[in-house]
Short mmCIF file of C-alpha atoms in Angstrom, two decimals:
data_model
loop_
_atom_site.label_atom_id
_atom_site.label_comp_id
_atom_site.label_asym_id
_atom_site.label_seq_id
_atom_site.Cartn_x
_atom_site.Cartn_y
_atom_site.Cartn_z
CA MET A 1 0.18 0.11 -0.21
CA SER A 2 1.04 3.44 -0.85
CA GLY A 3 -0.53 7.15 0.14
CA ASN A 4 -3.00 8.13 -1.78
CA GLY A 5 -2.30 11.90 -1.62
CA GLY A 6 -5.45 13.02 -1.48
CA GLY A 7 -6.98 11.75 -4.92
CA ALA A 8 -10.21 10.37 -5.59
CA GLU A 9 -9.09 7.12 -5.50
CA LEU A 10 -10.31 5.33 -1.90
CA GLY A 11 -8.02 3.35 0.01
CA GLY A 12 -8.61 0.02 1.91
CA GLY A 13 -10.90 -0.64 4.67
CA LEU A 14 -12.14 -3.07 7.26
CA LEU A 15 -14.92 -2.78 9.85
CA ILE A 16 -14.64 -4.36 13.10
CA ALA A 17 -18.02 -5.47 14.51
CA GLY A 18 -18.61 -7.34 17.63
CA THR A 19 -20.83 -10.04 19.25
CA THR A 20 -21.90 -7.81 22.06
CA SER A 21 -20.66 -4.28 23.30
CA ASP A 22 -17.43 -4.98 25.40
CA ALA A 23 -16.41 -7.47 22.84
CA GLY A 24 -13.05 -5.69 22.80
CA LYS A 25 -13.36 -3.86 19.46
CA SER A 26 -11.69 -0.68 20.59
CA VAL A 27 -8.65 -2.82 21.64
CA VAL A 28 -8.39 -4.50 18.57
CA THR A 29 -9.01 -1.47 16.02
CA ALA A 30 -6.40 0.23 17.89
CA GLY A 31 -3.99 -2.80 17.62
CA ILE A 32 -4.53 -3.79 14.00
CA CYS A 33 -3.82 0.39 13.49
CA ARG A 34 -0.66 0.09 15.34
CA TRP A 35 0.44 -3.08 13.17
CA LEU A 36 -0.24 -1.72 10.11
CA VAL A 37 1.45 1.77 10.82
CA ARG A 38 4.39 -0.45 11.90
CA GLN A 39 4.17 -1.60 8.38
CA GLY A 40 4.63 1.59 6.86
CA VAL A 41 0.70 1.87 5.94
CA LYS A 42 -0.76 5.07 6.47
CA VAL A 43 -4.00 4.32 8.38
CA ALA A 44 -6.67 6.06 10.26
CA PRO A 45 -9.43 4.86 12.67
CA PHE A 46 -12.97 5.45 12.30
CA LYS A 47 -16.43 4.92 14.26
CA GLY A 48 -19.43 6.45 12.77
CA GLN A 49 -21.57 6.42 15.71
CA ASN A 50 -20.12 6.37 19.06
CA MET A 51 -21.93 6.30 22.52
CA SER A 52 -19.76 7.21 25.59
CA LEU A 53 -18.88 9.67 28.51
CA ASN A 54 -15.49 9.49 28.10
CA SER A 55 -14.74 12.14 25.04
CA PHE A 56 -11.84 14.19 23.94
CA VAL A 57 -11.01 17.42 22.30
CA THR A 58 -8.95 17.20 19.11
CA ARG A 59 -6.54 20.58 18.35
CA GLU A 60 -9.43 22.09 16.39
CA GLY A 61 -11.79 21.79 19.12
CA ALA A 62 -13.90 19.19 18.18
CA GLU A 63 -15.54 16.68 20.61
CA ILE A 64 -15.18 13.17 19.81
CA GLY A 65 -14.99 9.72 21.57
CA ARG A 66 -12.09 9.00 23.87
CA ALA A 67 -11.47 5.73 22.13
CA GLN A 68 -10.96 6.96 18.56
CA ALA A 69 -8.37 9.59 19.99
CA MET A 70 -6.70 6.71 21.24
CA GLN A 71 -6.71 4.64 18.02
CA ALA A 72 -5.63 8.07 16.19
CA GLN A 73 -2.65 7.80 18.59
CA ALA A 74 -2.05 4.04 17.59
CA ALA A 75 -1.91 4.98 14.10
CA ARG A 76 0.56 7.80 14.94
CA VAL A 77 -2.07 10.36 13.45
CA GLU A 78 -3.47 13.36 14.79
CA PRO A 79 -7.39 12.86 16.25
CA THR A 80 -10.23 15.08 14.03
CA ALA A 81 -13.95 15.15 13.72
CA LEU A 82 -13.98 12.92 10.81
CA MET A 83 -12.79 10.04 12.95
CA ASN A 84 -16.01 10.00 14.81
CA PRO A 85 -18.85 12.20 13.18
CA VAL A 86 -21.71 11.20 15.50
CA LEU A 87 -21.39 11.01 19.33
CA LEU A 88 -23.78 10.22 21.77
CA LYS A 89 -23.40 11.51 25.11
CA PRO A 90 -26.37 9.97 27.55
CA GLY A 91 -27.73 12.13 29.79
CA SER A 92 -30.05 9.47 31.50
CA ASP A 93 -31.65 6.10 30.34
CA ARG A 94 -34.08 7.85 27.65
CA SER A 95 -31.94 11.03 26.20
CA SER A 96 -28.27 11.75 25.24
CA GLN A 97 -26.91 14.71 23.70
CA VAL A 98 -26.03 14.59 20.10
CA VAL A 99 -22.69 15.97 18.91
CA LEU A 100 -22.10 16.05 15.37
CA MET A 101 -18.75 16.63 13.81
CA GLY A 102 -17.87 17.46 17.09
CA LYS A 103 -20.32 20.25 18.12
CA PRO A 104 -23.50 19.69 20.21
CA VAL A 105 -26.53 19.76 18.44
CA GLY A 106 -29.08 19.01 20.91
CA GLU A 107 -30.31 16.51 23.12
CA LEU A 108 -32.88 13.84 21.80
CA SER A 109 -34.83 10.67 23.23
CA ALA A 110 -33.58 7.58 21.82
CA ARG A 111 -37.09 7.09 20.55
CA GLY A 112 -36.53 10.67 18.27
CA TYR A 113 -33.08 9.68 17.14
CA HIS A 114 -33.93 5.96 15.86
CA GLY A 115 -37.10 7.38 14.98
CA GLY A 116 -35.68 9.53 11.81
CA ARG A 117 -32.71 11.53 12.80
CA GLN A 118 -30.37 8.69 12.67
CA GLU A 119 -31.02 8.10 9.44
CA ALA A 120 -30.69 11.26 8.04
CA LEU A 121 -26.98 11.03 9.37
CA LEU A 122 -25.98 8.25 7.20
CA GLY A 123 -24.81 10.59 4.13
CA PRO A 124 -22.85 12.98 6.76
CA VAL A 125 -21.14 9.66 8.16
CA LEU A 126 -20.55 8.16 4.54
CA GLU A 127 -18.71 11.58 3.47
CA CYS A 128 -16.34 11.56 6.53
CA LEU A 129 -15.48 7.97 5.86
CA ALA A 130 -14.84 9.01 2.11
CA GLU A 131 -12.95 11.48 2.68
CA LEU A 132 -10.38 9.80 5.14
CA ARG A 133 -10.41 6.93 2.46
CA SER A 134 -9.00 9.13 -0.32
CA THR A 135 -6.44 10.75 2.18
CA TYR A 136 -5.43 7.21 3.93
CA ASP A 137 -4.02 3.71 2.57
CA ALA A 138 -6.73 2.22 4.75
CA VAL A 139 -9.27 3.20 7.33
CA ILE A 140 -9.72 0.75 10.14
CA CYS A 141 -13.50 1.22 11.55
CA GLU A 142 -15.07 0.31 14.65
CA GLY A 143 -18.60 -0.66 14.93
CA ALA A 144 -20.98 -0.49 17.87
CA GLY A 145 -22.40 -3.18 19.92
CA SER A 146 -23.50 -5.73 17.63
CA PRO A 147 -24.18 -6.00 14.18
CA ALA A 148 -27.59 -8.43 14.56
CA GLU A 149 -29.52 -6.01 16.43
CA ILE A 150 -32.12 -6.27 14.18
CA ASN A 151 -34.31 -3.81 15.64
CA LEU A 152 -32.18 -0.85 14.65
CA ARG A 153 -30.69 -2.05 11.36
CA ARG A 154 -33.08 0.35 9.24
CA THR A 155 -31.80 3.34 10.71
CA ASP A 156 -27.79 1.42 11.15
CA ILE A 157 -24.92 3.88 10.48
CA VAL A 158 -22.37 2.36 12.31
CA ASN A 159 -22.21 -1.45 11.59
CA MET A 160 -23.71 -3.35 8.58
CA GLY A 161 -25.04 -0.09 7.39
CA ILE A 162 -21.96 1.59 6.49
CA ALA A 163 -20.29 -1.62 5.65
CA ARG A 164 -22.98 -2.02 3.06
CA ALA A 165 -22.70 1.72 1.73
CA ALA A 166 -19.21 1.51 1.60
CA ARG A 167 -18.39 -2.10 0.27
CA LEU A 168 -16.58 -2.63 3.40
CA PRO A 169 -15.38 -6.55 4.46
CA VAL A 170 -16.25 -7.10 8.25
CA VAL A 171 -14.55 -9.46 11.19
CA VAL A 172 -16.57 -10.08 14.13
CA VAL A 173 -14.71 -9.84 17.10
CA GLY A 174 -16.37 -12.32 20.25
CA ASP A 175 -15.18 -11.97 23.79
CA ILE A 176 -14.54 -16.04 24.97
CA ASP A 177 -14.03 -15.05 28.69
CA ARG A 178 -17.95 -14.17 28.54
CA GLY A 179 -18.54 -18.15 27.25
CA GLY A 180 -20.95 -18.73 24.16
CA VAL A 181 -18.50 -17.13 21.37
CA PHE A 182 -19.37 -20.05 18.98
CA ALA A 183 -23.12 -19.58 19.53
CA SER A 184 -22.54 -15.99 19.32
CA PHE A 185 -20.58 -15.97 15.82
CA PHE A 186 -23.02 -17.99 14.45
CA GLY A 187 -26.20 -16.21 15.36
CA THR A 188 -24.83 -12.65 14.62
CA THR A 189 -24.04 -14.18 11.22
CA ALA A 190 -27.34 -16.08 11.07
CA LEU A 191 -29.49 -12.96 11.82
CA LEU A 192 -27.93 -10.51 9.45
CA SER A 193 -29.63 -10.46 5.50
CA PRO A 194 -28.00 -12.20 2.49
CA GLU A 195 -26.42 -8.72 1.63
CA ASP A 196 -24.89 -7.99 5.15
CA GLN A 197 -23.90 -11.95 5.21
CA ALA A 198 -21.93 -11.60 1.87
CA LEU A 199 -19.88 -8.87 3.80
CA VAL A 200 -19.00 -10.45 6.94
CA ALA A 201 -15.59 -12.44 6.17
CA GLY A 202 -14.21 -13.95 9.12
CA TYR A 203 -14.14 -14.18 13.07
CA LEU A 204 -11.75 -13.00 16.23
CA VAL A 205 -11.68 -14.72 19.20
CA ASN A 206 -10.47 -12.68 22.11
CA LYS A 207 -9.37 -12.58 25.53
CA PHE A 208 -8.19 -16.41 25.29
CA ARG A 209 -7.31 -18.04 28.30
CA GLY A 210 -5.51 -21.09 28.46
CA ASP A 211 -4.05 -24.07 25.46
CA VAL A 212 -5.68 -22.79 22.12
CA SER A 213 -5.22 -26.27 20.65
CA LEU A 214 -8.46 -27.35 22.65
CA LEU A 215 -10.19 -24.54 20.69
CA GLU A 216 -9.53 -25.48 17.58
CA PRO A 217 -11.74 -28.28 16.76
CA GLY A 218 -14.68 -25.52 17.53
CA LEU A 219 -13.01 -23.14 15.04
CA ASP A 220 -12.97 -26.09 12.42
CA MET A 221 -16.55 -26.58 12.97
CA LEU A 222 -17.49 -22.94 13.00
CA ARG A 223 -15.93 -22.58 9.82
CA GLY A 224 -17.93 -25.94 8.40
CA LEU A 225 -21.20 -24.41 9.67
CA THR A 226 -20.36 -20.64 8.22
CA GLY A 227 -18.13 -21.35 5.69
CA ARG A 228 -15.76 -18.40 7.32
CA ALA A 229 -12.71 -18.75 8.85
CA THR A 230 -11.67 -17.57 12.20
CA LEU A 231 -8.91 -15.27 11.57
CA GLY A 232 -7.01 -15.26 14.81
CA VAL A 233 -7.53 -15.67 18.66
CA LEU A 234 -5.89 -13.11 20.86
CA PRO A 235 -4.84 -14.17 24.07
CA PHE A 236 -6.15 -12.52 27.55
CA ARG A 237 -3.81 -9.66 28.74
CA HIS A 238 -4.34 -7.71 32.10
CA GLY A 239 -4.40 -3.77 32.02
CA LEU A 240 -5.08 -3.68 28.40
CA GLY A 241 -8.20 -1.85 29.14
CA ILE A 242 -7.08 1.82 27.50
CA ASP A 243 -9.54 4.67 26.59
CA GLU A 244 -12.40 2.53 25.98
CA GLU A 245 -16.09 2.99 26.34
CA ASP A 246 -18.16 3.30 29.07
CA GLY A 247 -18.95 0.17 30.78
CA LEU A 248 -17.49 0.30 34.47
CA ARG A 249 -15.57 -3.00 34.05
CA VAL A 250 -13.69 -1.47 31.33
CA SER A 251 -11.27 1.06 30.72
CA LEU A 252 -9.74 2.27 33.64
CA ARG A 253 -11.93 0.57 36.50
CA GLY A 254 -11.06 -2.77 34.65
CA ALA A 255 -7.28 -1.88 34.43
CA VAL A 256 -7.36 -0.66 37.95
CA ARG A 257 -8.83 -3.61 39.35
CA GLU A 258 -7.01 -6.22 37.31
CA SER A 259 -3.52 -4.58 37.25
CA VAL A 260 -0.59 -5.27 39.89
CA VAL A 261 0.18 -2.17 42.10
CA ALA A 262 4.24 -1.48 41.34
CA PRO A 263 5.83 -1.31 44.73
CA PRO A 264 6.32 2.10 46.05
CA HIS A 265 9.17 4.03 45.31
CA GLY A 266 9.41 5.45 48.81
CA GLU A 267 8.19 3.68 52.08
CA ASP A 268 4.20 4.15 51.72
CA VAL A 269 1.81 3.50 49.52
CA LEU A 270 -0.59 6.54 48.42
CA ARG A 271 -4.57 5.07 48.45
CA ILE A 272 -6.76 7.42 46.00
CA ALA A 273 -10.81 6.86 46.44
CA VAL A 274 -12.66 7.94 43.16
CA CYS A 275 -16.67 9.01 43.78
CA ALA A 276 -18.24 6.57 41.09
CA VAL A 277 -21.07 9.05 40.64
CA PRO A 278 -23.99 8.90 38.30
CA LEU A 279 -23.17 9.26 34.52
CA MET A 280 -19.33 9.52 35.40
CA SER A 281 -17.40 11.24 32.58
CA ASN A 282 -13.93 10.87 31.40
CA PHE A 283 -12.82 8.56 34.43
CA THR A 284 -9.41 7.96 32.29
CA ASP A 285 -8.46 11.22 33.98
CA VAL A 286 -7.07 8.89 36.90
CA ASP A 287 -5.72 6.32 34.27
CA ALA A 288 -2.29 8.18 34.64
CA LEU A 289 -2.59 8.08 38.95
CA ALA A 290 -3.06 4.18 38.59
CA ALA A 291 -0.15 3.84 36.51
CA GLU A 292 2.29 5.26 39.39
CA PRO A 293 4.35 3.04 41.35
CA GLY A 294 2.66 2.59 44.94
CA VAL A 295 -0.57 4.45 44.10
CA VAL A 296 -3.78 2.67 44.28
CA VAL A 297 -6.74 3.76 43.00
CA ARG A 298 -9.90 2.49 43.59
CA PHE A 299 -14.04 3.63 42.72
CA VAL A 300 -16.10 3.81 46.01
CA ASP A 301 -19.79 4.81 46.67
CA ARG A 302 -20.01 4.70 50.47
CA PRO A 303 -19.02 6.93 52.48
CA GLU A 304 -16.90 4.54 54.89
CA GLU A 305 -14.53 3.95 51.60
CA LEU A 306 -13.07 7.48 51.95
CA ALA A 307 -11.44 7.12 55.88
CA ASP A 308 -8.32 5.65 54.66
CA ALA A 309 -8.09 7.66 51.51
CA ASP A 310 -5.36 9.86 51.27
CA LEU A 311 -6.96 11.60 48.35
CA VAL A 312 -10.58 11.84 47.39
CA ILE A 313 -11.72 12.88 43.41
CA VAL A 314 -14.77 13.87 42.52
CA PRO A 315 -15.02 13.22 38.55
CA GLY A 316 -16.46 14.32 35.95
CA THR A 317 -20.26 13.53 35.02
CA ARG A 318 -22.79 14.46 32.50
CA GLY A 319 -25.12 15.16 35.33
CA THR A 320 -23.63 17.45 37.58
CA VAL A 321 -27.19 18.48 39.88
CA ARG A 322 -27.78 14.72 39.40
CA ALA A 323 -24.21 13.60 41.05
CA LEU A 324 -24.18 16.18 43.71
CA ALA A 325 -27.67 14.68 44.57
CA TRP A 326 -26.32 11.26 44.92
CA LEU A 327 -23.30 12.10 46.87
CA ARG A 328 -26.09 13.56 49.26
CA GLU A 329 -27.98 10.68 49.23
CA ARG A 330 -25.21 7.90 49.80
CA GLY A 331 -23.50 10.63 52.88
CA LEU A 332 -20.49 10.81 50.84
CA ALA A 333 -21.21 14.75 50.78
CA ASP A 334 -21.17 15.03 54.87
CA ALA A 335 -17.81 12.97 54.58
CA LEU A 336 -16.45 14.86 51.98
CA VAL A 337 -17.17 18.19 53.98
CA LEU A 338 -15.58 16.52 57.11
CA ARG A 339 -12.34 15.92 55.26
CA ALA A 340 -12.13 19.58 54.04
CA ALA A 341 -12.61 20.74 57.71
CA GLU A 342 -9.70 18.47 58.89
CA GLY A 343 -7.32 19.54 56.24
CA ARG A 344 -7.29 16.31 53.78
CA PRO A 345 -7.09 16.08 50.50
CA VAL A 346 -9.83 16.47 47.84
CA LEU A 347 -9.78 17.01 44.01
CA GLY A 348 -12.57 17.99 41.68
CA ILE A 349 -12.66 17.65 37.91
CA CYS A 350 -14.71 19.30 35.93
CA GLY A 351 -18.36 18.29 37.32
CA GLY A 352 -16.69 17.57 40.36
CA TYR A 353 -15.20 21.11 40.81
CA GLN A 354 -18.63 22.79 40.20
CA ILE A 355 -20.09 19.88 42.73
CA LEU A 356 -17.66 21.25 45.50
CA GLY A 357 -18.37 25.22 44.71
CA GLU A 358 -20.79 27.15 46.52
CA ARG A 359 -23.75 27.30 44.31
CA ILE A 360 -24.99 25.84 40.67
CA ASP A 361 -27.14 27.70 38.54
CA ASP A 362 -28.53 25.34 36.12
CA GLU A 363 -31.15 25.81 33.45
CA VAL A 364 -29.34 23.77 31.02
CA GLU A 365 -28.60 20.41 31.66
CA SER A 366 -30.56 19.53 34.60
CA ARG A 367 -32.72 22.46 34.51
CA ALA A 368 -33.06 22.44 38.41
CA GLY A 369 -32.30 26.44 38.66
CA SER A 370 -30.11 27.53 41.64
CA VAL A 371 -28.82 24.67 43.67
CA ALA A 372 -26.37 24.99 46.79
CA GLY A 373 -23.18 23.18 46.02
CA LEU A 374 -21.11 21.38 48.70
CA GLY A 375 -19.30 24.98 49.57
CA LEU A 376 -15.92 23.89 50.06
CA LEU A 377 -14.54 26.15 47.11
CA PRO A 378 -15.63 29.74 46.74
CA VAL A 379 -16.80 29.41 43.41
CA ARG A 380 -20.37 29.75 41.46
CA VAL A 381 -21.15 27.90 38.50
CA ARG A 382 -23.58 29.01 35.95
CA PHE A 383 -24.38 26.63 33.06
CA ASP A 384 -24.30 28.00 29.56
CA ARG A 385 -26.07 26.76 26.39
CA GLU A 386 -22.70 26.81 24.74
CA LYS A 387 -20.20 24.18 25.47
CA THR A 388 -16.60 24.77 26.08
CA LEU A 389 -14.19 22.86 24.04
CA ALA A 390 -10.79 23.67 24.46
CA ARG A 391 -7.17 22.40 24.81
CA PRO A 392 -5.41 24.72 27.09
CA VAL A 393 -1.64 24.76 28.42
CA GLY A 394 -0.86 26.38 31.34
CA VAL A 395 1.30 26.09 34.34
CA ALA A 396 0.48 24.36 38.02
CA LEU A 397 2.58 24.43 41.22
CA GLY A 398 5.41 25.43 38.92
CA GLU A 399 5.53 22.76 36.35
CA ARG A 400 3.90 22.89 32.57
CA VAL A 401 0.48 20.93 32.29
CA GLU A 402 -1.98 20.45 29.34
CA GLY A 403 -5.56 19.24 29.35
CA TYR A 404 -8.78 19.75 27.60
CA GLU A 405 -12.13 21.47 28.60
CA ILE A 406 -15.57 19.65 27.99
CA HIS A 407 -18.05 21.49 30.03
CA HIS A 408 -21.16 23.69 29.82
CA GLY A 409 -20.67 25.20 33.33
CA VAL A 410 -18.91 28.60 33.86
CA ALA A 411 -16.98 28.96 37.14
CA ASP A 412 -17.05 32.25 38.64
CA VAL A 413 -14.19 32.27 41.39
CA ARG A 414 -14.42 34.31 44.41
CA GLY A 415 -11.21 33.71 46.39
CA GLY A 416 -8.46 31.16 47.07
CA ASP A 417 -6.04 30.14 44.61
CA ALA A 418 -5.67 29.64 41.11
CA PHE A 419 -5.60 25.77 40.04
CA VAL A 420 -3.52 26.65 36.69
CA SER A 421 -2.21 29.81 36.17
CA ASP A 422 0.06 31.04 33.11
CA PRO A 423 4.06 31.64 33.17
CA GLU A 424 3.18 35.40 34.05
CA GLY A 425 1.07 33.89 37.20
CA ARG A 426 -2.14 35.15 36.30
CA ALA A 427 -4.93 32.30 36.73
CA LEU A 428 -6.20 30.29 33.83
CA ASP A 429 -8.76 27.64 35.41
CA GLY A 430 -9.84 26.13 38.84
CA CYS A 431 -9.47 27.12 42.32
CA ARG A 432 -7.81 25.75 45.38
CA ALA A 433 -8.56 26.37 49.20
CA GLY A 434 -7.06 24.61 51.86
CA ALA A 435 -6.36 21.03 50.92
CA VAL A 436 -9.57 21.53 48.65
CA GLN A 437 -9.04 21.82 44.70
CA GLY A 438 -10.87 21.87 41.29
CA THR A 439 -9.94 22.23 37.77
CA HIS A 440 -12.31 22.29 34.60
CA TRP A 441 -9.19 20.88 33.24
CA HIS A 442 -9.53 17.19 32.17
CA GLY A 443 -5.97 15.37 31.42
CA ALA A 444 -3.85 17.85 33.71
CA LEU A 445 -3.07 14.09 35.61
CA GLU A 446 -0.92 13.06 32.22
CA SER A 447 1.74 15.91 32.51
CA ASP A 448 4.37 13.59 34.38
CA ALA A 449 5.95 16.24 36.16
CA PHE A 450 2.86 17.97 37.35
CA ARG A 451 1.48 14.59 38.74
CA ARG A 452 4.41 14.06 40.82
CA ARG A 453 4.47 17.17 42.50
CA PHE A 454 0.74 16.97 42.84
CA LEU A 455 1.33 13.46 44.52
CA ALA A 456 4.13 14.72 46.67
CA GLU A 457 1.97 17.42 48.38
CA VAL A 458 -1.11 14.71 48.73
CA ALA A 459 1.13 12.84 50.34
CA ARG A 460 2.59 15.41 52.58
CA ALA A 461 -1.05 16.60 53.53
CA ALA A 462 -2.01 12.80 54.75
CA GLY A 463 1.31 12.43 56.35
CA ARG A 464 2.30 9.53 54.14
CA ARG A 465 6.40 8.84 53.54
CA PHE A 466 5.30 8.40 50.01
CA VAL A 467 8.19 9.25 46.95
CA PRO A 468 6.50 9.69 43.22
CA ALA A 469 8.76 7.63 41.26
CA PRO A 470 10.94 9.80 38.84
CA GLY A 471 10.68 8.12 35.99
CA THR A 472 7.11 7.12 35.52
CA SER A 473 6.11 8.49 32.22
CA PHE A 474 2.42 8.25 31.36
CA GLY A 475 2.84 8.63 27.18
CA ALA A 476 5.51 5.94 27.32
CA LEU A 477 3.29 3.78 29.21
CA ARG A 478 0.58 4.23 26.47
CA GLU A 479 2.68 3.73 23.77
CA GLU A 480 3.95 0.11 25.45
CA GLN A 481 0.56 -0.72 25.70
CA LEU A 482 -0.21 0.11 22.24
CA ASP A 483 2.80 -1.78 20.74
CA LEU A 484 1.48 -5.04 22.92
CA LEU A 485 -1.66 -4.48 21.43
CA ALA A 486 -0.23 -4.97 17.54
CA ASP A 487 2.32 -7.62 19.19
CA LEU A 488 -0.59 -9.44 19.81
CA VAL A 489 -2.28 -8.97 16.43
CA GLU A 490 0.95 -9.44 14.76
CA GLU A 491 1.57 -13.14 16.48
CA HIS A 492 -2.02 -14.61 17.06
CA ALA A 493 -4.10 -12.97 13.85
CA ASP A 494 -3.81 -13.91 10.17
CA THR A 495 -2.47 -10.81 9.60
CA ALA A 496 -1.61 -11.83 5.51
CA ALA A 497 -5.58 -12.37 5.49
CA LEU A 498 -6.33 -9.24 7.36
CA LEU A 499 -4.64 -7.54 4.47
CA ARG A 500 -6.47 -9.06 1.95
CA LEU A 501 -9.25 -8.09 3.33
CA ILE A 502 -8.26 -4.33 3.77
CA GLU A 503 -6.98 -3.94 -0.12
CA GLU A 504 -9.47 -6.50 -1.83
CA GLY A 505 -12.38 -6.56 0.21
CA ALA A 506 -14.87 -9.50 1.04
CA PRO A 507 -14.10 -12.32 -0.98
CA PRO A 508 -17.30 -13.21 -3.29
CA GLY A 509 -19.32 -16.43 -2.70
CA LEU A 510 -19.61 -16.38 0.91
CA PRO A 511 -22.25 -18.82 1.63
CA PHE A 512 -25.41 -17.95 3.20
CA ILE A 513 -26.50 -19.18 6.84
CA PRO A 514 -30.55 -19.26 7.31
CA PRO A 515 -32.49 -17.77 8.74
CA GLY A 516 -31.43 -14.82 7.78
CA ALA A 517 -32.79 -11.09 9.06
CA PRO A 518 -36.27 -11.75 9.98
#
């Protein structure tokens, strides 16, 4: 493959679908992107529609799914809105904010979205995909949920809808750790129409533990039943939940619970509790803390779980007023107020920062009007209809810090000290008052030098003999994880077959598996 140079000719493509949500589509897509770029292929990721509370801001100020930003890093390209043209950010069980080409365009119920709006977005989604394919040698697309969600097929713009329209071959990923993977592969295929089935070119088993030879008879039988090969059996690896979608078993929460904390650099460990508020967003913010040797991060929902924490974090949320009410109902609000009175560290990020303030005026997100905050920071927040989307840079604790902003709340800081300043010391964002700190900046803790200074401060306030390890590089750790994903693809997948699919499309004559779509 060689670059197309932006001409009309379209590069190759592949759609990674899944038997279920959380089958591993995001990390498999990232692994294939990194493997391809290591082969000299100019590659980009794509997801037509993403539903996630973990998002990112591109350099042009567009909001996209955090998973697509991670996949762009895997492909060693700058993320853009083209890679995730439609983002849905749930605000309740029945409605979501619709973000189109990186900008919010309104709130819609699930019925309203699937009842007509989604279908109208197929054209713009395909235009974004075509633009990427005219620029890159290959575009690796990620599906959503399952392609066999037959109730949603008519309006689909992320699975077989774009595969059919763009003639993309499809590889279906199944999580064998959940069980039932053979039935899932067969059933997923058999519920698709003949036209859709013609594009399903093979399967990938994910998260396998054990001796693969014991699996091979089943793989042979599956090929006999479907006429399609299994193109790889990827082994289970701990701690690879990097910037996935929202299920709290995955991404950071899964990685934290699975990973072994490295021994501390100093004498003590540092314990960090993250309040698991409703509609928690960008909980990837604490990934960098979990990567530090001797730092133990856990998610909590009971006040007694804060007792031995050296730092409590109130994270971002898509429902600030709802999260505030939840903290009060659970008794966590009182525990936070007590911590502050005792001079024990608390950090609020984005929605969590707003919660720590004196008052929230919200006629936009919850429409609850004026609501009293926890009063731990001298800040008043007013929700604006315009969303702030930015990639700021500043100075905190004497160190350079980068972040990204995604919020409707506008903070009026009425005291305390700035959390982040510019090089001349002028306030940029956030507030510090005693041991309580807050900022709208996501991702600040990924700045290594600042993170070490911040953790050293927390350790002093907590009386812990914890010393941040001097050599921890969060960026280098991410690169190692992405390379490990590529290694898994290279060593355990039929990469020659994957490359043929990307270049040539689905092979002709794939058999139809009855009954097909009803």
